[in-house]
Short mmCIF file of C-alpha atoms in Angstrom, two decimals:
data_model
loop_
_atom_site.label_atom_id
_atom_site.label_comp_id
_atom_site.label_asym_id
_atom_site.label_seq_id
_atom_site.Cartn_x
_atom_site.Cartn_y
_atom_site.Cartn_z
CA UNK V 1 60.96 19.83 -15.27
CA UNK V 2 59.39 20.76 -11.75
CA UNK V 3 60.65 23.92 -10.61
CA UNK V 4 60.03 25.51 -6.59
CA UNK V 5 60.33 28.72 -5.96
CA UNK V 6 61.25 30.37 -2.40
CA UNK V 7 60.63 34.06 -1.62
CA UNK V 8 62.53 36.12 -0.34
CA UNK V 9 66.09 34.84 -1.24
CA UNK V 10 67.56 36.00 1.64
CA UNK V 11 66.17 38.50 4.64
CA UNK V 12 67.58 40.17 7.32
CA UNK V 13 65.33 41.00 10.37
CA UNK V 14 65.65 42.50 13.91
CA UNK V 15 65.21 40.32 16.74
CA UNK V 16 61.72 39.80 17.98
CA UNK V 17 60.13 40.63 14.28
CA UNK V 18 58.14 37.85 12.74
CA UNK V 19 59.37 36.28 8.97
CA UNK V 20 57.69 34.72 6.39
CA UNK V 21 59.19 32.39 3.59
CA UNK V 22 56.95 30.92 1.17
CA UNK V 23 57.63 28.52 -1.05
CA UNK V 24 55.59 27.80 -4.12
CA UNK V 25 55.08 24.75 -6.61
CA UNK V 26 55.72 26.43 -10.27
CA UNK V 27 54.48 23.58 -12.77
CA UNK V 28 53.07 21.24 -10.90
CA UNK V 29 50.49 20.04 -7.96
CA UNK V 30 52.73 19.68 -4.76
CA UNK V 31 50.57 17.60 -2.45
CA UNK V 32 53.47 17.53 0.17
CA UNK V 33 56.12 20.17 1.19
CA UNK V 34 59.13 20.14 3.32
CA UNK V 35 61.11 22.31 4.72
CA UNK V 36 64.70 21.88 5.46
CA UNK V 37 67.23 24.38 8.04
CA UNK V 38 71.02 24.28 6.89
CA UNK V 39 73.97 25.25 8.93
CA UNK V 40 77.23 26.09 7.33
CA UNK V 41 78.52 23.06 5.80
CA UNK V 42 76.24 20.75 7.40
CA UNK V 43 73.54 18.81 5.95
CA UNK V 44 69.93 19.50 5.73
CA UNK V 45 67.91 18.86 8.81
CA UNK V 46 64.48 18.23 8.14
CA UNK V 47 62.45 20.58 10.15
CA UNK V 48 58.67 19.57 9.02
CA UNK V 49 56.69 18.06 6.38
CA UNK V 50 52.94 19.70 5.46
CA UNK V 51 50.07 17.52 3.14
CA UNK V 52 47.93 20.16 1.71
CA UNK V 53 45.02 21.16 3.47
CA UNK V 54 46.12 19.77 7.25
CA UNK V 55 48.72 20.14 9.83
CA UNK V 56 52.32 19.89 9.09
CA UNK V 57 54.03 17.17 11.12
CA UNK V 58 57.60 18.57 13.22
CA UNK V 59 60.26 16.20 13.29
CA UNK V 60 61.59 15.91 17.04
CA UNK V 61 62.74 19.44 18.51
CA UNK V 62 60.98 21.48 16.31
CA UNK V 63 59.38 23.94 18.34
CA UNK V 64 55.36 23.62 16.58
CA UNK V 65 54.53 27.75 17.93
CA UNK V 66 58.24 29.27 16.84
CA UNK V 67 58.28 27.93 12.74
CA UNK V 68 54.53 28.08 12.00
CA UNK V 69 53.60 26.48 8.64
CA UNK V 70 50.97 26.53 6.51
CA UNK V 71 50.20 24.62 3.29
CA UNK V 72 46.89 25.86 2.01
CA UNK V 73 46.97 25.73 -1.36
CA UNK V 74 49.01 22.45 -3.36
CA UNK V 75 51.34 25.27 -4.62
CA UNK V 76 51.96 27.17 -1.75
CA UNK V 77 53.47 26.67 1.52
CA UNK V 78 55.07 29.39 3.94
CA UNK V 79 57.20 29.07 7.19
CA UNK V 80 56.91 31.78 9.57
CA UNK V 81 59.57 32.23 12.01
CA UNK V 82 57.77 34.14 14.76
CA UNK V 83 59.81 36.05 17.44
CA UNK V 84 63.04 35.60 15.81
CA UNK V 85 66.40 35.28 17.56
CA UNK V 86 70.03 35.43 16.43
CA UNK V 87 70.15 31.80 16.82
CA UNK V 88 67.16 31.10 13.77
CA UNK V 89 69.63 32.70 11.48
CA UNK V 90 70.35 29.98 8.71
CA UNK V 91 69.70 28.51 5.39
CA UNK V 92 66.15 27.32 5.13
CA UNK V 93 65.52 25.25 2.06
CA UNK V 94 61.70 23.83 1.10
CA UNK V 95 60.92 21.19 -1.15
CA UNK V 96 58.03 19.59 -2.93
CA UNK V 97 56.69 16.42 -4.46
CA UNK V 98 53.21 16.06 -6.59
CA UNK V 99 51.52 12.57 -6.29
CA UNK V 100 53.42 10.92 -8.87
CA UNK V 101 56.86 11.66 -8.01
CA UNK V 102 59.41 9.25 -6.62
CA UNK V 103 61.59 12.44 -6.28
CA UNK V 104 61.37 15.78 -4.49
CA UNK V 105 62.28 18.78 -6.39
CA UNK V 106 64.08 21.87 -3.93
CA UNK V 107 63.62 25.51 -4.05
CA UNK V 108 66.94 27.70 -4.32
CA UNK V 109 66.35 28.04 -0.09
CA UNK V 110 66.44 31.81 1.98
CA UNK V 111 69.22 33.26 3.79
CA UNK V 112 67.86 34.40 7.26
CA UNK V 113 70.06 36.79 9.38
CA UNK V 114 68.42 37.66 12.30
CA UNK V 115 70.25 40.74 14.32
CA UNK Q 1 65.02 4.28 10.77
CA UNK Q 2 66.90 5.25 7.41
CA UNK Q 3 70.12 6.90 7.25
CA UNK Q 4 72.99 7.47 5.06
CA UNK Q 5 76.74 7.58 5.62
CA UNK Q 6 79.24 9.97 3.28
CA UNK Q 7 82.63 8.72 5.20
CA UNK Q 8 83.92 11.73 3.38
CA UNK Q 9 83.90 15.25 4.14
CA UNK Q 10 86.10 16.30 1.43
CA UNK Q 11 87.09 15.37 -1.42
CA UNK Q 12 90.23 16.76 -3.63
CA UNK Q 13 91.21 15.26 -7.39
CA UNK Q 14 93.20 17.18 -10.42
CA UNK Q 15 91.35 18.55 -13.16
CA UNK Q 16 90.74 15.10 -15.95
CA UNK Q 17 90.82 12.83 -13.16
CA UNK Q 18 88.51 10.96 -12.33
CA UNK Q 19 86.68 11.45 -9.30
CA UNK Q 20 83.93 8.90 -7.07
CA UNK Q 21 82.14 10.44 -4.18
CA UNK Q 22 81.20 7.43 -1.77
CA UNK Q 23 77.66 6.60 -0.37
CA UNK Q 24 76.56 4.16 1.75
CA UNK Q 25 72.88 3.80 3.21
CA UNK Q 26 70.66 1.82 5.50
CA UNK Q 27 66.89 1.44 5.02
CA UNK Q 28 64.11 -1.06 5.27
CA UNK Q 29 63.07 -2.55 2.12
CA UNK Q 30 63.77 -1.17 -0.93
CA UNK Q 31 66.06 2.02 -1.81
CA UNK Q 32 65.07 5.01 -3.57
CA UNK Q 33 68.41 6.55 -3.76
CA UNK Q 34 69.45 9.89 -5.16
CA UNK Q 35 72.27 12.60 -5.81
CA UNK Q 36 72.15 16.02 -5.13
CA UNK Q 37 74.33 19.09 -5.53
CA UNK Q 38 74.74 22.05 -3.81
CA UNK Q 39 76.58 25.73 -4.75
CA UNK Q 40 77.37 28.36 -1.87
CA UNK Q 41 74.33 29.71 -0.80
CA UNK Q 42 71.81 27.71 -3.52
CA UNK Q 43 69.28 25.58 -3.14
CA UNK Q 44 70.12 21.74 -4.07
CA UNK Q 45 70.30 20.50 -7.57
CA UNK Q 46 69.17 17.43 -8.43
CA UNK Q 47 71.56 15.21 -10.08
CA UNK Q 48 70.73 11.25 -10.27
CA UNK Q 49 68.34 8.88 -8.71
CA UNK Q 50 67.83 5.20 -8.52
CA UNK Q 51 64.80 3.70 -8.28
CA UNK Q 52 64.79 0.43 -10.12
CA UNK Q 53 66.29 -1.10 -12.86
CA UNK Q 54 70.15 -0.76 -14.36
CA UNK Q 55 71.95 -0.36 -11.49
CA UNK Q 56 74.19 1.95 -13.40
CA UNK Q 57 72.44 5.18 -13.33
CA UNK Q 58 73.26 7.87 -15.51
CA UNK Q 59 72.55 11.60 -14.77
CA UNK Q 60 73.33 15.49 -15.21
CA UNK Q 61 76.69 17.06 -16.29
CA UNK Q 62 78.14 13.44 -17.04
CA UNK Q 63 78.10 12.18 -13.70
CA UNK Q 64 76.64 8.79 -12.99
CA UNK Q 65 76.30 6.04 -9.84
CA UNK Q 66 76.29 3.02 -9.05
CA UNK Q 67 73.59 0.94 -7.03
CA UNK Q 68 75.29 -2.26 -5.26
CA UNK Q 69 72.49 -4.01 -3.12
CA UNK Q 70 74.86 -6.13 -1.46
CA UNK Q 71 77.52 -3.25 -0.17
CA UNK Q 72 74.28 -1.35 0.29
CA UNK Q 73 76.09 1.28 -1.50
CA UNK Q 74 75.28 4.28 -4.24
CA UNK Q 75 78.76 6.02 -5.29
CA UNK Q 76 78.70 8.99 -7.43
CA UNK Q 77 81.23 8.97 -10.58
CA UNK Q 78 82.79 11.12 -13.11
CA UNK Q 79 85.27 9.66 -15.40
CA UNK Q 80 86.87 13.43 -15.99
CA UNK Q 81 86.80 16.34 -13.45
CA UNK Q 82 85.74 19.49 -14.56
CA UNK Q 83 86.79 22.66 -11.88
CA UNK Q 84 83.25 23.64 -12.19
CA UNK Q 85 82.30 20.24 -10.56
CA UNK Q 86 83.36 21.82 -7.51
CA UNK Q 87 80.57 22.02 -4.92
CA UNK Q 88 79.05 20.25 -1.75
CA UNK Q 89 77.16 16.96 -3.10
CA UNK Q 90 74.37 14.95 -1.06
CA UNK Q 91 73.51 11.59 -1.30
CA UNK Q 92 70.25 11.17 0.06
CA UNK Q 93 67.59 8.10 0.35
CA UNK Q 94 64.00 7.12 1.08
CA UNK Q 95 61.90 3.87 1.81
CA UNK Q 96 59.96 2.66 -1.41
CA UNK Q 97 57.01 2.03 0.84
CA UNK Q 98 54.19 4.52 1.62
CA UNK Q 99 53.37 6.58 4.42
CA UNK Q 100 56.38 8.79 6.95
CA UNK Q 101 59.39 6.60 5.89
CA UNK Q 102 58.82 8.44 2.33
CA UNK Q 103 60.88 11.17 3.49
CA UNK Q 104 64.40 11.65 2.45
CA UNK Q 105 67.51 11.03 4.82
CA UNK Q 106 70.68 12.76 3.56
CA UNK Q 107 73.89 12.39 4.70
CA UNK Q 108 76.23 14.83 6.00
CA UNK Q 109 77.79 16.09 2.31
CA UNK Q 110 81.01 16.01 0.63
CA UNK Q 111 82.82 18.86 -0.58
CA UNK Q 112 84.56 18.26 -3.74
CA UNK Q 113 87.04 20.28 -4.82
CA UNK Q 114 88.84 20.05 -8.48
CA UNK Q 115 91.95 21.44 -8.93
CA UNK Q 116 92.95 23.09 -11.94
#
């Protein structure tokens, strides 16, 4: 089956200090990623969704210069929290889907503490 | 706009029992509908989907769903409980059409918890 990787698994950074999460397509072509935040016990929140190759689209309060992402390659895509703040500190989970997939297969998603 | 409705946050049934997880969704057109599950501090695992066909769907570690068009509903099953069932599950759906209403809505999760 499909299988998405995320790197690191989890990451703890001091505030101000830039992080970068990539997540990468194992088997397959991933022509669109997403990427997800989770708060304890709450659902995902859909964050952003990137098509190879052009801008990612932010979903409504998604601040476009704090969670940079970039999905130049149709395996890779990385989310860079820039400046981070106590407040970023969450679950972020990315997921992918090639061209002929009805369904969207998830990566195992990065811890974040920011201090 | 799409959504999805899990009335339940949690969810608590003995060991053998049988167990349903309720789903409930709203979307223009046609449903794709699926089932995920989630362990403490993992990614989400896919479980079931429904795209077309039965509407009996059968999936991973013996759990299956059911697709009722006219409740607009997509319940998760499991005709015996296993304590190792016990995680936070997400029912989550998407527009069959093209373009941004291809993205998945989830709903809010229910924790299910089998006691031994």
């Amino acid at each position: 089956g499909a299988v998405v990787s995320q790197h690191p698994s989890w990451v703890i950074c001091k505030s101000g200090t830039s992080v970068k999460i990539e997540c990468r397509s194992l088997d397959f072509q991933a022509t669109t990623m997403f990427w997800y935040r989770q708060f304890p016990k709450q659902s995902l929140m859909l964050m952003a969704t990137s098509n190879e190759g052009s801008k990612a689209t932010y979903e409504q309060g998604v601040e476009k210069d704090k969670f940079l992402i970039n999905h130049a390659s149709l395996t890779l895509s990385t989310l860079t929290v820039t400046s981070a703040h106590p407040e970023d500190s969450s679950f972020y989970i990315c997921s992918a889907r090639g061209p002929t997939y009805n369904e969207q297969f998830f990566g195992p998603g990065t811890r974040l503490t920011v201090l | 706009a799409q959504s999805v409705a899990q009335p339940e946050d949690q969810v608590n049934v003995a060991e053998g029992n049988p167990l349903t997880v309720k789903c409930t969704y709203s979307v223009s057109g046609n449903p794709y509908l699926f089932w995920y599950v989630q362990y403490p501090n993992r990614g989400l695992q896919f479980l079931l989907k429904y795209i077309t066909g039965d509407n009996l769907v059968k999936g991973s570690y013996g759990f299956e769903a059911e697709f009722n068009k006219s409740q607009t509903s997509f319940h998760l099953k499991k005709p015996s409980a296993l304590v190792s069932d016990s995680a936070l599950y997400f029912c989550a759906v998407r527009a069959s059409t093209s373009g941004s209403a291809r993205q998945l809505t989830f709903g809010s999760g229910t924790q299910l918890t089998v006691l031994p």
